[in-house]
PDB file of C-alpha atoms in Angstrom:
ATOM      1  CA  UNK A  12     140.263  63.784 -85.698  1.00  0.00           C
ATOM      2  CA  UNK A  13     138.763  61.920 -88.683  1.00  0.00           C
ATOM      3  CA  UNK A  14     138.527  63.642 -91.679  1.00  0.00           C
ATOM      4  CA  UNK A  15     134.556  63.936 -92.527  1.00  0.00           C
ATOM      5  CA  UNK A  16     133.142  61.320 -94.971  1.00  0.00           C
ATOM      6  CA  UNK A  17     132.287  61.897 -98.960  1.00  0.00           C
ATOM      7  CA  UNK A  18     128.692  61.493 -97.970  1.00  0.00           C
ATOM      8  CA  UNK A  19     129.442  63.825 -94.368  1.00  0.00           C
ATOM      9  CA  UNK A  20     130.429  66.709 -96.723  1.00  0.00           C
ATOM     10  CA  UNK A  21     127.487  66.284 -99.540  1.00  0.00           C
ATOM     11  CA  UNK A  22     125.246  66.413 -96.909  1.00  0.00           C
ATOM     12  CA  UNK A  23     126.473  69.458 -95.111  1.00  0.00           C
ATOM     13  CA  UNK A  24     126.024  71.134 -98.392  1.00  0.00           C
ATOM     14  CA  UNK A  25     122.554  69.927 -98.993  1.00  0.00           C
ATOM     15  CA  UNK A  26     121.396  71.161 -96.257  1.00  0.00           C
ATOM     16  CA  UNK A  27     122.199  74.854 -96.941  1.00  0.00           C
ATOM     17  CA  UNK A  28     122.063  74.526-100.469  1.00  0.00           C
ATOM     18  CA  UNK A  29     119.382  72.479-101.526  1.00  0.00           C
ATOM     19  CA  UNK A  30     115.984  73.914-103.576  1.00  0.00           C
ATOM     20  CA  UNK A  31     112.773  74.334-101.514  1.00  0.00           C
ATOM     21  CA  UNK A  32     110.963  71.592-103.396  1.00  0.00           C
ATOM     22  CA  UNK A  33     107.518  70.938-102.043  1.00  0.00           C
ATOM     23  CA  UNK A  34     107.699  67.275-102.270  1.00  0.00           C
ATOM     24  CA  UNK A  35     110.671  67.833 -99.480  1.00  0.00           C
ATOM     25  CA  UNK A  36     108.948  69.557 -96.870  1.00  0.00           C
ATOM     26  CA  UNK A  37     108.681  67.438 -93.578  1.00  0.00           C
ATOM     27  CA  UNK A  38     105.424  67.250 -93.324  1.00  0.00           C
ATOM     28  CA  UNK A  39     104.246  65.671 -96.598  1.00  0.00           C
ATOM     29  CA  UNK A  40     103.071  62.268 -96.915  1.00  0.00           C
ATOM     30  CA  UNK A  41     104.819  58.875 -99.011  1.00  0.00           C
ATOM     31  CA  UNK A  42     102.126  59.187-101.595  1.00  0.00           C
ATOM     32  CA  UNK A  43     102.836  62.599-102.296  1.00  0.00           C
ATOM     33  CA  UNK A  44     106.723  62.434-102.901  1.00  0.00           C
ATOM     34  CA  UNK A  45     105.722  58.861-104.942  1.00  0.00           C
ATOM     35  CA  UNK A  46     103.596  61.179-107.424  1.00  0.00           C
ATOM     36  CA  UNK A  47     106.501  63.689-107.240  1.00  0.00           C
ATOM     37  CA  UNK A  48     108.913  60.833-108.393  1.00  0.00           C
ATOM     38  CA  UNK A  49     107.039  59.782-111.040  1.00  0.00           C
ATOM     39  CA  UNK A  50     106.526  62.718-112.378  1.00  0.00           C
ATOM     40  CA  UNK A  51     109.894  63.840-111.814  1.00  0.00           C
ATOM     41  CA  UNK A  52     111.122  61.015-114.536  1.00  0.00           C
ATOM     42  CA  UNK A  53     112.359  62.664-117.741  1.00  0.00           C
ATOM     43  CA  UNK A  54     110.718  65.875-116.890  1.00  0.00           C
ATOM     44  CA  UNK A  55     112.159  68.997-115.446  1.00  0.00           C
ATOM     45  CA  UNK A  56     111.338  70.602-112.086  1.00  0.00           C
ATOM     46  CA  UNK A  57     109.756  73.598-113.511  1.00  0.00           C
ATOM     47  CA  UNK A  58     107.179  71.480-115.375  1.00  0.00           C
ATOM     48  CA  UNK A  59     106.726  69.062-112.718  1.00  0.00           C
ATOM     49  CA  UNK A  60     105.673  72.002-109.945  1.00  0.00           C
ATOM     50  CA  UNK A  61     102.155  72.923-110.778  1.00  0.00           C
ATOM     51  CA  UNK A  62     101.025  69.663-111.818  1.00  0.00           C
ATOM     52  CA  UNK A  63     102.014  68.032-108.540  1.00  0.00           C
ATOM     53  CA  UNK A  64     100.161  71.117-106.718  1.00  0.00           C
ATOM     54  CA  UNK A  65      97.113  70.154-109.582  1.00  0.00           C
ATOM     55  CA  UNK A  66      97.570  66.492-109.248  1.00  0.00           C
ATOM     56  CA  UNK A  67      97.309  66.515-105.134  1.00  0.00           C
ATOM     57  CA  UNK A  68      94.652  68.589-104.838  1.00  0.00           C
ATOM     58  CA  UNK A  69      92.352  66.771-106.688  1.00  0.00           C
ATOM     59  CA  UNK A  70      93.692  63.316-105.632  1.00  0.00           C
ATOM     60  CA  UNK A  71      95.204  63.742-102.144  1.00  0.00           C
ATOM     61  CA  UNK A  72      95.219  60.289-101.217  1.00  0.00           C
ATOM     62  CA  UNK A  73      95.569  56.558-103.497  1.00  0.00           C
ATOM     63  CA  UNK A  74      92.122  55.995-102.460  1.00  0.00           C
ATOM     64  CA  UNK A  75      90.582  59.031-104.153  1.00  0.00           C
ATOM     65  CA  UNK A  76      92.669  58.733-107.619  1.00  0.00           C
ATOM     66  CA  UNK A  77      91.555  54.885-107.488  1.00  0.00           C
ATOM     67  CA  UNK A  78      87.996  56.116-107.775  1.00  0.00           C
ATOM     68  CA  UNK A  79      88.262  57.734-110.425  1.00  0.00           C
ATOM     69  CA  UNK A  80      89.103  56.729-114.068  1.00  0.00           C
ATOM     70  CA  UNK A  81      91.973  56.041-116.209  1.00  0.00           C
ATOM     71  CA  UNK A  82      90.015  58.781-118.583  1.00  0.00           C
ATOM     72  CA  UNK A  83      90.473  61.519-115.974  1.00  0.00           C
ATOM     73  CA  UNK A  84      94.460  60.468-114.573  1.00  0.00           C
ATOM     74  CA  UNK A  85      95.495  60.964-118.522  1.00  0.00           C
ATOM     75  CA  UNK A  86      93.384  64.421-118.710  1.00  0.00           C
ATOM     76  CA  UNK A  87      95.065  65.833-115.557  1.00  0.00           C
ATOM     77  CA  UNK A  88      98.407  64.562-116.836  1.00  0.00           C
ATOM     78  CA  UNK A  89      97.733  66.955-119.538  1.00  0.00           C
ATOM     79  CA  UNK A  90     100.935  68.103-121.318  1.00  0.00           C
ATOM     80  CA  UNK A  91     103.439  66.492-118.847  1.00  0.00           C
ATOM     81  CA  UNK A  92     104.812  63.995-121.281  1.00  0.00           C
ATOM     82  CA  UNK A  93     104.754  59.848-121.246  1.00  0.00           C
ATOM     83  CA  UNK A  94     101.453  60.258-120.478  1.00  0.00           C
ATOM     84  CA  UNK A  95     101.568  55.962-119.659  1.00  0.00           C
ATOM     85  CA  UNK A  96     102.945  57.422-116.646  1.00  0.00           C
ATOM     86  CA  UNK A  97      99.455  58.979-115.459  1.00  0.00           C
ATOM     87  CA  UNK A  98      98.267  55.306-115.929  1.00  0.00           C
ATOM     88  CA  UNK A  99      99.940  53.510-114.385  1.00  0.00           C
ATOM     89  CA  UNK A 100     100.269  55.873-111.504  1.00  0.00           C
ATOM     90  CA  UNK A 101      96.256  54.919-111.272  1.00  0.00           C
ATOM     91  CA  UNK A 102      97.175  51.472-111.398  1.00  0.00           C
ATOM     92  CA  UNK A 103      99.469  51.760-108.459  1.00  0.00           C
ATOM     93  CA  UNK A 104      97.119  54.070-106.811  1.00  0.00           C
ATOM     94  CA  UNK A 105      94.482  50.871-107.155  1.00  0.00           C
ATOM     95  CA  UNK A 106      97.173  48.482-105.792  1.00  0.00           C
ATOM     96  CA  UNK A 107      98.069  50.535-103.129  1.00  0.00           C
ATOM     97  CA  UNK A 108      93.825  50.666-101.811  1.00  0.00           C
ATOM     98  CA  UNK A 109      93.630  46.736-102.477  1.00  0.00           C
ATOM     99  CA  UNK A 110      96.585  45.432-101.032  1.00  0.00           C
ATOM    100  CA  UNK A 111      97.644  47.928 -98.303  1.00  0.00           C
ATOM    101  CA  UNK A 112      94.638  49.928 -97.368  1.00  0.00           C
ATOM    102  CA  UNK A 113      95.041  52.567 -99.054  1.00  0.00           C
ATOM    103  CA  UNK A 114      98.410  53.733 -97.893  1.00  0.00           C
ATOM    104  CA  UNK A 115     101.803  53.324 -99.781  1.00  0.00           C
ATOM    105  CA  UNK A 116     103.759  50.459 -98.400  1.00  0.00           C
ATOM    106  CA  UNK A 117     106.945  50.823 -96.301  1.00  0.00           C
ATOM    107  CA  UNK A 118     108.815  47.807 -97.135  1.00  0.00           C
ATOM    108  CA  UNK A 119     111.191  47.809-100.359  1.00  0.00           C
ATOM    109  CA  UNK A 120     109.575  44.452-101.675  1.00  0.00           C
ATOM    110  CA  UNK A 121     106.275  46.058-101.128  1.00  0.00           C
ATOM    111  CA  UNK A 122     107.233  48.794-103.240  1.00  0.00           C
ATOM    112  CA  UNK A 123     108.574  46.939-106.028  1.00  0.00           C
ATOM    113  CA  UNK A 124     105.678  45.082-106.224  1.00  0.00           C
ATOM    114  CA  UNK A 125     103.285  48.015-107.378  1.00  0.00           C
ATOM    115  CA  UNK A 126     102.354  48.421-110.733  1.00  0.00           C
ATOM    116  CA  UNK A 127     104.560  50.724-112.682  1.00  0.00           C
ATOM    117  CA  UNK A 128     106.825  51.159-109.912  1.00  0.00           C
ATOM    118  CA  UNK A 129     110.995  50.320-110.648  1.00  0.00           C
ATOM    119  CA  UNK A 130     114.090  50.005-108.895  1.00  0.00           C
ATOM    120  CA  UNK A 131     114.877  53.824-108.424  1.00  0.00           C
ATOM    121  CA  UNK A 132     111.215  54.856-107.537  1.00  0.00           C
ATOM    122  CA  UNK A 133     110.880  52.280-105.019  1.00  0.00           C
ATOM    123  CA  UNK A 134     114.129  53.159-103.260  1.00  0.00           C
ATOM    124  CA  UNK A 135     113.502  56.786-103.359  1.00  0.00           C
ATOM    125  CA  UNK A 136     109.959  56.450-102.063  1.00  0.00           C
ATOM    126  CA  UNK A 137     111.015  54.138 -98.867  1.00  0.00           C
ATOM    127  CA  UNK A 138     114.281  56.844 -98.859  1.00  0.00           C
ATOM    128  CA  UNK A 139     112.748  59.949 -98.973  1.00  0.00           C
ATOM    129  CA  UNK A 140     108.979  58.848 -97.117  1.00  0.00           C
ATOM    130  CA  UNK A 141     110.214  56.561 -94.908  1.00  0.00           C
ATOM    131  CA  UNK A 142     114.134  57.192 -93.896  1.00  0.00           C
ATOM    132  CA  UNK A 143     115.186  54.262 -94.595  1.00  0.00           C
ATOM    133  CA  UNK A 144     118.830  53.504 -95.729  1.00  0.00           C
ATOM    134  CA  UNK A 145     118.677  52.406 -99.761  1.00  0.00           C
ATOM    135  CA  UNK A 146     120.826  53.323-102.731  1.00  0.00           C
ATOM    136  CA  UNK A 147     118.935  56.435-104.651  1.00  0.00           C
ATOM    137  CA  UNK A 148     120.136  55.955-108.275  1.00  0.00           C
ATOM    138  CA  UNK A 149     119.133  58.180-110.955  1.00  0.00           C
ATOM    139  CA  UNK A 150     121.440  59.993-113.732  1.00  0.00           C
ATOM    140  CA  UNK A 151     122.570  62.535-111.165  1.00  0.00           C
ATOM    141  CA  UNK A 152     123.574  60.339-108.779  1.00  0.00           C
ATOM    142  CA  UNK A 153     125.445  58.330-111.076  1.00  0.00           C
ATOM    143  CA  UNK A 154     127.557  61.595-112.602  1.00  0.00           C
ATOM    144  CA  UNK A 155     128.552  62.181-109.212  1.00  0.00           C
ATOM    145  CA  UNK A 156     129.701  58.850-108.306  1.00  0.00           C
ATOM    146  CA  UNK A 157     131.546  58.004-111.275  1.00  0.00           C
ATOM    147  CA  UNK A 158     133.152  61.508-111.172  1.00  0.00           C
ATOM    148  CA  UNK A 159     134.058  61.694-107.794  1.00  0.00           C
ATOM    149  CA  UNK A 160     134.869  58.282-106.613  1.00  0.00           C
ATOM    150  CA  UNK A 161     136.307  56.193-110.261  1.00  0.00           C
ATOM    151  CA  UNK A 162     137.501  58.965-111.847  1.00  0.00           C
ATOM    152  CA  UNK A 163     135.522  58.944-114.619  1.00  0.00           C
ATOM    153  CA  UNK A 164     133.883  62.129-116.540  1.00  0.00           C
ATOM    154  CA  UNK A 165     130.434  59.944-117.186  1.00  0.00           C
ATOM    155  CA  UNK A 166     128.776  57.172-116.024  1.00  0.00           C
ATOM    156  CA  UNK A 167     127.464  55.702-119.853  1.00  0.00           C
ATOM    157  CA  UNK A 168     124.272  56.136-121.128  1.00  0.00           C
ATOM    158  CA  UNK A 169     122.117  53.348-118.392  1.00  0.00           C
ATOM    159  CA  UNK A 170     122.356  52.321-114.825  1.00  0.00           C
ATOM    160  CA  UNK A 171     124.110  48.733-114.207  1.00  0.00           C
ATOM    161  CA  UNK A 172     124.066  46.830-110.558  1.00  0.00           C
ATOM    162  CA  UNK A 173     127.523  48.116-110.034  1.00  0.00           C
ATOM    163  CA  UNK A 174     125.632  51.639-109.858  1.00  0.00           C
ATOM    164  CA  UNK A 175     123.464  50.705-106.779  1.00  0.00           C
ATOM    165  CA  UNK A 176     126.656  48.875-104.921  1.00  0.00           C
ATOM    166  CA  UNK A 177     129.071  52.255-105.534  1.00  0.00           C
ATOM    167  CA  UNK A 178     126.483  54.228-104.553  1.00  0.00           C
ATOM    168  CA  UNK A 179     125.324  51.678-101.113  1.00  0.00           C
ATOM    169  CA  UNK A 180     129.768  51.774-100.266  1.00  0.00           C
ATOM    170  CA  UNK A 181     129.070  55.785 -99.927  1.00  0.00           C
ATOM    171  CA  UNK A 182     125.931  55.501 -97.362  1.00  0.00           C
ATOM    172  CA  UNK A 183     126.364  56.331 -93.699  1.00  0.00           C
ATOM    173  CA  UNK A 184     125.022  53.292 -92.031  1.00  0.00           C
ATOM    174  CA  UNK A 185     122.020  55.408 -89.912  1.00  0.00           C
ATOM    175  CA  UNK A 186     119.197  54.905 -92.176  1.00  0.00           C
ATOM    176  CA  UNK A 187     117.804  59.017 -91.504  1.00  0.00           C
ATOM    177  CA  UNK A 188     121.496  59.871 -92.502  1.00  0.00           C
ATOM    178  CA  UNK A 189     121.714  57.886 -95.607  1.00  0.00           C
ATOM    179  CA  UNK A 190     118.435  59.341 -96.890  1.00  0.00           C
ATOM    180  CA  UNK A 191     119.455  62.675 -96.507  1.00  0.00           C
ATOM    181  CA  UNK A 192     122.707  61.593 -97.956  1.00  0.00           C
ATOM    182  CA  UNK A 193     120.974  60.094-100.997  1.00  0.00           C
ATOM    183  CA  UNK A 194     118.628  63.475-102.042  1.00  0.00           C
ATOM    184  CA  UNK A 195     121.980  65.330-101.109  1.00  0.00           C
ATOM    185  CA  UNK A 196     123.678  63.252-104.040  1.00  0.00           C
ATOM    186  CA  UNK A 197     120.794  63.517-106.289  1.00  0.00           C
ATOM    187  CA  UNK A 198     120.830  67.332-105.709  1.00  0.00           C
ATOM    188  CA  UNK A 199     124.757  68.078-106.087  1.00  0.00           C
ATOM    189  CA  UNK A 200     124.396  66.043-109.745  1.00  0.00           C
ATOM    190  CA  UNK A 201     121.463  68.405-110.441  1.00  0.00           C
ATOM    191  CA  UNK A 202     122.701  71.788-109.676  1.00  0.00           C
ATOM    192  CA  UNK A 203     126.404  71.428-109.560  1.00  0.00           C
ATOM    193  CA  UNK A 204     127.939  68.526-111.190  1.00  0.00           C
ATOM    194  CA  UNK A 205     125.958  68.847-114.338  1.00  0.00           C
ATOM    195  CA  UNK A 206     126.792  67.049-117.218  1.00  0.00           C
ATOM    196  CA  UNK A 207     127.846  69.554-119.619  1.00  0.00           C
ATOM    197  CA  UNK A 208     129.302  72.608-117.219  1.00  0.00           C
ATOM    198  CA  UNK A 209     130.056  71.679-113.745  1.00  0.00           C
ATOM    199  CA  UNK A 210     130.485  74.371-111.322  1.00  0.00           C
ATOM    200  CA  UNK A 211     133.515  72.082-110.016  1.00  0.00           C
ATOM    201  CA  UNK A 212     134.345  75.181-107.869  1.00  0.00           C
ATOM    202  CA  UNK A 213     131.197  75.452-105.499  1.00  0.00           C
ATOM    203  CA  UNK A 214     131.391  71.052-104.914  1.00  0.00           C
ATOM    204  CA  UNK A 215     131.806  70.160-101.222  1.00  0.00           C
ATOM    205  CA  UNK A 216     133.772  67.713-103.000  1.00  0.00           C
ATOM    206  CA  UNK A 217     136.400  68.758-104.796  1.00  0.00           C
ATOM    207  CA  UNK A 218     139.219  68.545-103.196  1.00  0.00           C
ATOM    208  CA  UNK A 219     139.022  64.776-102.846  1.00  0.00           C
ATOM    209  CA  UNK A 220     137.049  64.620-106.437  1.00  0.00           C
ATOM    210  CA  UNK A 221     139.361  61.962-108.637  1.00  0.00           C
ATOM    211  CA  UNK A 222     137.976  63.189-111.832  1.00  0.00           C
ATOM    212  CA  UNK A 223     139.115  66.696-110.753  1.00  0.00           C
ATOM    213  CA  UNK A 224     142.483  65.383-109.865  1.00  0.00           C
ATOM    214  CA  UNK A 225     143.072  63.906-112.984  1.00  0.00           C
ATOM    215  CA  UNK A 226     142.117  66.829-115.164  1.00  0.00           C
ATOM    216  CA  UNK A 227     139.931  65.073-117.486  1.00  0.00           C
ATOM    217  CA  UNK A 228     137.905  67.117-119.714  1.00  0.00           C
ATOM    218  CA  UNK A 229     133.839  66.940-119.612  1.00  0.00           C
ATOM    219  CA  UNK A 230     132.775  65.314-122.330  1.00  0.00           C
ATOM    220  CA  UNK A 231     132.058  67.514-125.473  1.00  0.00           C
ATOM    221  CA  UNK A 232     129.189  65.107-126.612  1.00  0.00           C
ATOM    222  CA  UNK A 233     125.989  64.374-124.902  1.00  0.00           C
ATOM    223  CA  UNK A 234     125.552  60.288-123.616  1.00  0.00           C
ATOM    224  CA  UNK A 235     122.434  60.402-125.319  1.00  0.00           C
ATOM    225  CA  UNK A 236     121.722  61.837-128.345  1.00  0.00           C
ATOM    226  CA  UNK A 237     119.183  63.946-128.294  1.00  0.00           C
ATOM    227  CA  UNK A 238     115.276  62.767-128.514  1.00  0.00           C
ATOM    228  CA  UNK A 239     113.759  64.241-132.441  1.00  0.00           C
ATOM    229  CA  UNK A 240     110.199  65.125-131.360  1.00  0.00           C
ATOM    230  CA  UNK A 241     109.200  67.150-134.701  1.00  0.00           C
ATOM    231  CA  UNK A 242     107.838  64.980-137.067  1.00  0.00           C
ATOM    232  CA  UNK A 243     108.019  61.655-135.515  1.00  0.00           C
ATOM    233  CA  UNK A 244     105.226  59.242-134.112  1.00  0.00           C
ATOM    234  CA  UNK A 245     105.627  61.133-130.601  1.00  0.00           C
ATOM    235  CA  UNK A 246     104.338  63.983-131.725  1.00  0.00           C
ATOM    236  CA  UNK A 247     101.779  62.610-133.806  1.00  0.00           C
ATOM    237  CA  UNK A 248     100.466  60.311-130.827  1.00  0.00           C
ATOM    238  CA  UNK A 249     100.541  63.655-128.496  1.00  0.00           C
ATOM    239  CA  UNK A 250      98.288  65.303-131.432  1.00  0.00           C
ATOM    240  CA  UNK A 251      95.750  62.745-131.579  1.00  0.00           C
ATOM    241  CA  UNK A 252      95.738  62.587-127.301  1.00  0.00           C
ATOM    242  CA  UNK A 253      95.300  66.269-127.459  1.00  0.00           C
ATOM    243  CA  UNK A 254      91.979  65.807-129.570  1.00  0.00           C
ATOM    244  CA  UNK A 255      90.716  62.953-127.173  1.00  0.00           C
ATOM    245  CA  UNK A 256      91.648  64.524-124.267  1.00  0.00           C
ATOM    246  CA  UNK A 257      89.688  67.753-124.865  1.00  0.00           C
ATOM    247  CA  UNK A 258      86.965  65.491-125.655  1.00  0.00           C
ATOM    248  CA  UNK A 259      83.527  64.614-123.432  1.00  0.00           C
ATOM    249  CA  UNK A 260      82.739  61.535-125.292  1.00  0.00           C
ATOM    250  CA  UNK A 261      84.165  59.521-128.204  1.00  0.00           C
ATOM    251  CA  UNK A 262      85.572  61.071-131.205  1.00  0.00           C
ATOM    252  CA  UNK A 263      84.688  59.749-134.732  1.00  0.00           C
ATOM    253  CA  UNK A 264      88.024  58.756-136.947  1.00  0.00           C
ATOM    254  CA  UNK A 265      87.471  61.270-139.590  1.00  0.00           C
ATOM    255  CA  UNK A 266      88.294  64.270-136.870  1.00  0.00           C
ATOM    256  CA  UNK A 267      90.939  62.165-135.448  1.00  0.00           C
ATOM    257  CA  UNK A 268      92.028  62.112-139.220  1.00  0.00           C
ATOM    258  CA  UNK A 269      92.620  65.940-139.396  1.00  0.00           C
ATOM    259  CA  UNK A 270      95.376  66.271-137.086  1.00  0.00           C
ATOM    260  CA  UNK A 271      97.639  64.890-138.922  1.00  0.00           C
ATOM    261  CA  UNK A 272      98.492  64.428-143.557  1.00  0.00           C
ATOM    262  CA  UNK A 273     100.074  61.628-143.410  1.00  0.00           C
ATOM    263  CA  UNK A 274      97.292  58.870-143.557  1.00  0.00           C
ATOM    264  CA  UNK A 275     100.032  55.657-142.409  1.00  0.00           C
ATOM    265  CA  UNK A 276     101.822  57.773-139.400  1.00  0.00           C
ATOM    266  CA  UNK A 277      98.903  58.654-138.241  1.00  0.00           C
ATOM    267  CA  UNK A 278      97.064  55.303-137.802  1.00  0.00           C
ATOM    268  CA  UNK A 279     100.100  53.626-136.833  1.00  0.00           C
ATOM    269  CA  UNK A 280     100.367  56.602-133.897  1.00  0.00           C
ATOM    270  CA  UNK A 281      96.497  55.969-132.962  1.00  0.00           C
ATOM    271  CA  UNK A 282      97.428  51.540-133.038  1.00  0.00           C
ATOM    272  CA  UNK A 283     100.092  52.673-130.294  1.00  0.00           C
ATOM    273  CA  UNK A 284      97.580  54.581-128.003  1.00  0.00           C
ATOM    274  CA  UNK A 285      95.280  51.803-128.442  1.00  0.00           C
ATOM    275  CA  UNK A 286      98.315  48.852-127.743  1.00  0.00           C
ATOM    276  CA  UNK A 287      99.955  51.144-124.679  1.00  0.00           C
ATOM    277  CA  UNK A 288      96.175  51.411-122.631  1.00  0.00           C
ATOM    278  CA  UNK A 289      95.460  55.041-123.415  1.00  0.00           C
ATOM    279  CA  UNK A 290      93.183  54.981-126.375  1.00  0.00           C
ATOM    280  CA  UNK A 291      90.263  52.558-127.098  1.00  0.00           C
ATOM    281  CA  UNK A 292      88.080  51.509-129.847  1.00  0.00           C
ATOM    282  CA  UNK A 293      84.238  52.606-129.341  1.00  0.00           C
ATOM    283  CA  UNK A 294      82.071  50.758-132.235  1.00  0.00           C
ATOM    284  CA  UNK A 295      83.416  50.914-135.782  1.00  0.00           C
ATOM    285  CA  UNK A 296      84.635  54.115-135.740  1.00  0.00           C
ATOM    286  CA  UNK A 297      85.336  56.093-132.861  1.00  0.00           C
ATOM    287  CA  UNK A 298      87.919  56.380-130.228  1.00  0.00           C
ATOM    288  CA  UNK A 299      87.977  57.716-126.683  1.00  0.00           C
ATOM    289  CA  UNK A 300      90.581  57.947-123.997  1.00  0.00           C
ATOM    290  CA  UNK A 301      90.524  54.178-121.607  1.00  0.00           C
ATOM    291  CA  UNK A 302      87.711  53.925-119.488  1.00  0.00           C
ATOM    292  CA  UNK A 303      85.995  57.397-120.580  1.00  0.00           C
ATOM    293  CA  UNK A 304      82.664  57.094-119.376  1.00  0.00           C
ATOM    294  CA  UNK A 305      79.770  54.546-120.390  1.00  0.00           C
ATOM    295  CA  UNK A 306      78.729  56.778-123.427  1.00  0.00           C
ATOM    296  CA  UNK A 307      79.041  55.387-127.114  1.00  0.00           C
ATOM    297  CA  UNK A 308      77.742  58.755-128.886  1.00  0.00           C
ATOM    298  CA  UNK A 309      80.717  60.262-131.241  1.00  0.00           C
ATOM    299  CA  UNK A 310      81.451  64.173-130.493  1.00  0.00           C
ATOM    300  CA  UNK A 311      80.648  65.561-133.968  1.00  0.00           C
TER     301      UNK A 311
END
């Protein structure tokens, strides 16, 4: 008798391990596990939850986000971080009603093509939506991989082509069983073979694990260092969108110019809103969020 496959095994432990994330129940549509996958970028689960719920039930279809403004997508992203991400998720939503009738495409190229959309959201929407049989790459995946199949106690600090081919060799070749096996990969990196502690002793895998067989060590560094967000032009920019975004109208400078002392971070934090598509110029002297209404009255 064969000996079950790397992907066999993940998958047998997905299934009666894996977290009962919304975005995974059977019956939910593409274009809510592509909001889920944006969202899911750089942000943890925990935050993700409720605005999904939030996010769906006030735009349950491309069509209905579409018709509404770039204003109101940035509001509802609220504190979620990268809040370009609510924008461009619009945008997509818009070239999702104009070019496909309204419902997210099937076909990887189709995908690709959307505004905002990369290489990893793509595959994971025509993965997890559609079944179909396509690489799922992400940092998780990519821990696992490099662990378990080169050896190797990290995969370096950004994915590479070699990721997707690794990751393709460890597919089964039914397309419904390499889905599964990709969110099954995703979800042993995320609960299991973590970065910093691995709970090496509850992987499907680790008896045939090479980085386990070689007794390597875990890395006592992070990849990345660590993000400052006190003090820096990140938090400054999430001060001033706090302001706007509270707002029903444009906001003179001078209020925009109490959230923050220092006179050149500040206006260089306001320039970026303005350059990235989230902040515009109203007159002289006021600023609103993009596409905030037809009003030109300053809150006072």
């Amino acid at each position: 008798m064969n000996e079950p496959t790397f992907a066999t095994l993940v998958s047998r432990w997905y299934e009666q391990n894996a977290r009962d994330l919304p975005w995974r129940a059977p019956d939910v549509g593409a274009w809510a596990i592509l909001v889920s996958e944006v969202m899911l970028q750089q942000t943890p689960v925990v935050r993700v939850l409720p605005a999904w719920h939030a996010w769906l039930r006030r735009w349950p279809t491309p069509a209905a986000l579409a018709a509404d403004t770039p204003a109101e997508a940035i509001r509802m992203w609220g504190r979620l971080g990268y809040p370009r991400r609510a924008v461009r998720l619009r945008d997509c939503a818009v070239a999702i009603v104009q070019r496909h009738g309204g419902e997210v495409p099937e076909k990887l190229e189709q995908l690709l093509a959307l505004p905002g959309i990369g290489t990893y959201t793509a595959r994971a929407v025509a993965a997890f939506a559609y079944g179909q049989r396509h690489p799922v790459v992400d940092t998780n995946v990519r821990r696992v991989v490099s662990r378990a199949v080169a050896g190797e106690p990290d995969a370096g600090p950004a994915t590479r082509p070699s990721d997707l081919v690794a990751c393709e060799e460890l597919l089964p070749v039914e397309p419904a069983a390499a889905a599964l096996a990709s969110a099954a990969f995703m979800e042993l990196g995320a609960i299991v073979c973590t970065a910093r502690s691995p709970r090496c002793t509850a992987c499907p895998v680790e008896s045939i694990c090479a980085w386990r067989a070689s007794g390597q060590a875990a890395p006592a560094g992070p990849t990345r260092r660590p993000q400052r967000y006190a003090g820096t032009d990140r938090q400054v920019r999430g001060l001033l969108l706090g302001v706007l975004r509270d707002a029903t109208g444009p906001v003179p400078h001078q209020r925009l110019d109490q959230v923050w002392p220092d006179d050149v971070q500040r206006s260089r934090a306001l320039a970026g809103l303005v350059k990235d598509g989230l902040v515009e110029p109203i007159g002289e002297d006021s600023f609103r969020l993009v596409g905030d209404g037809p009003t030109v009255h300053p809150v006072a």
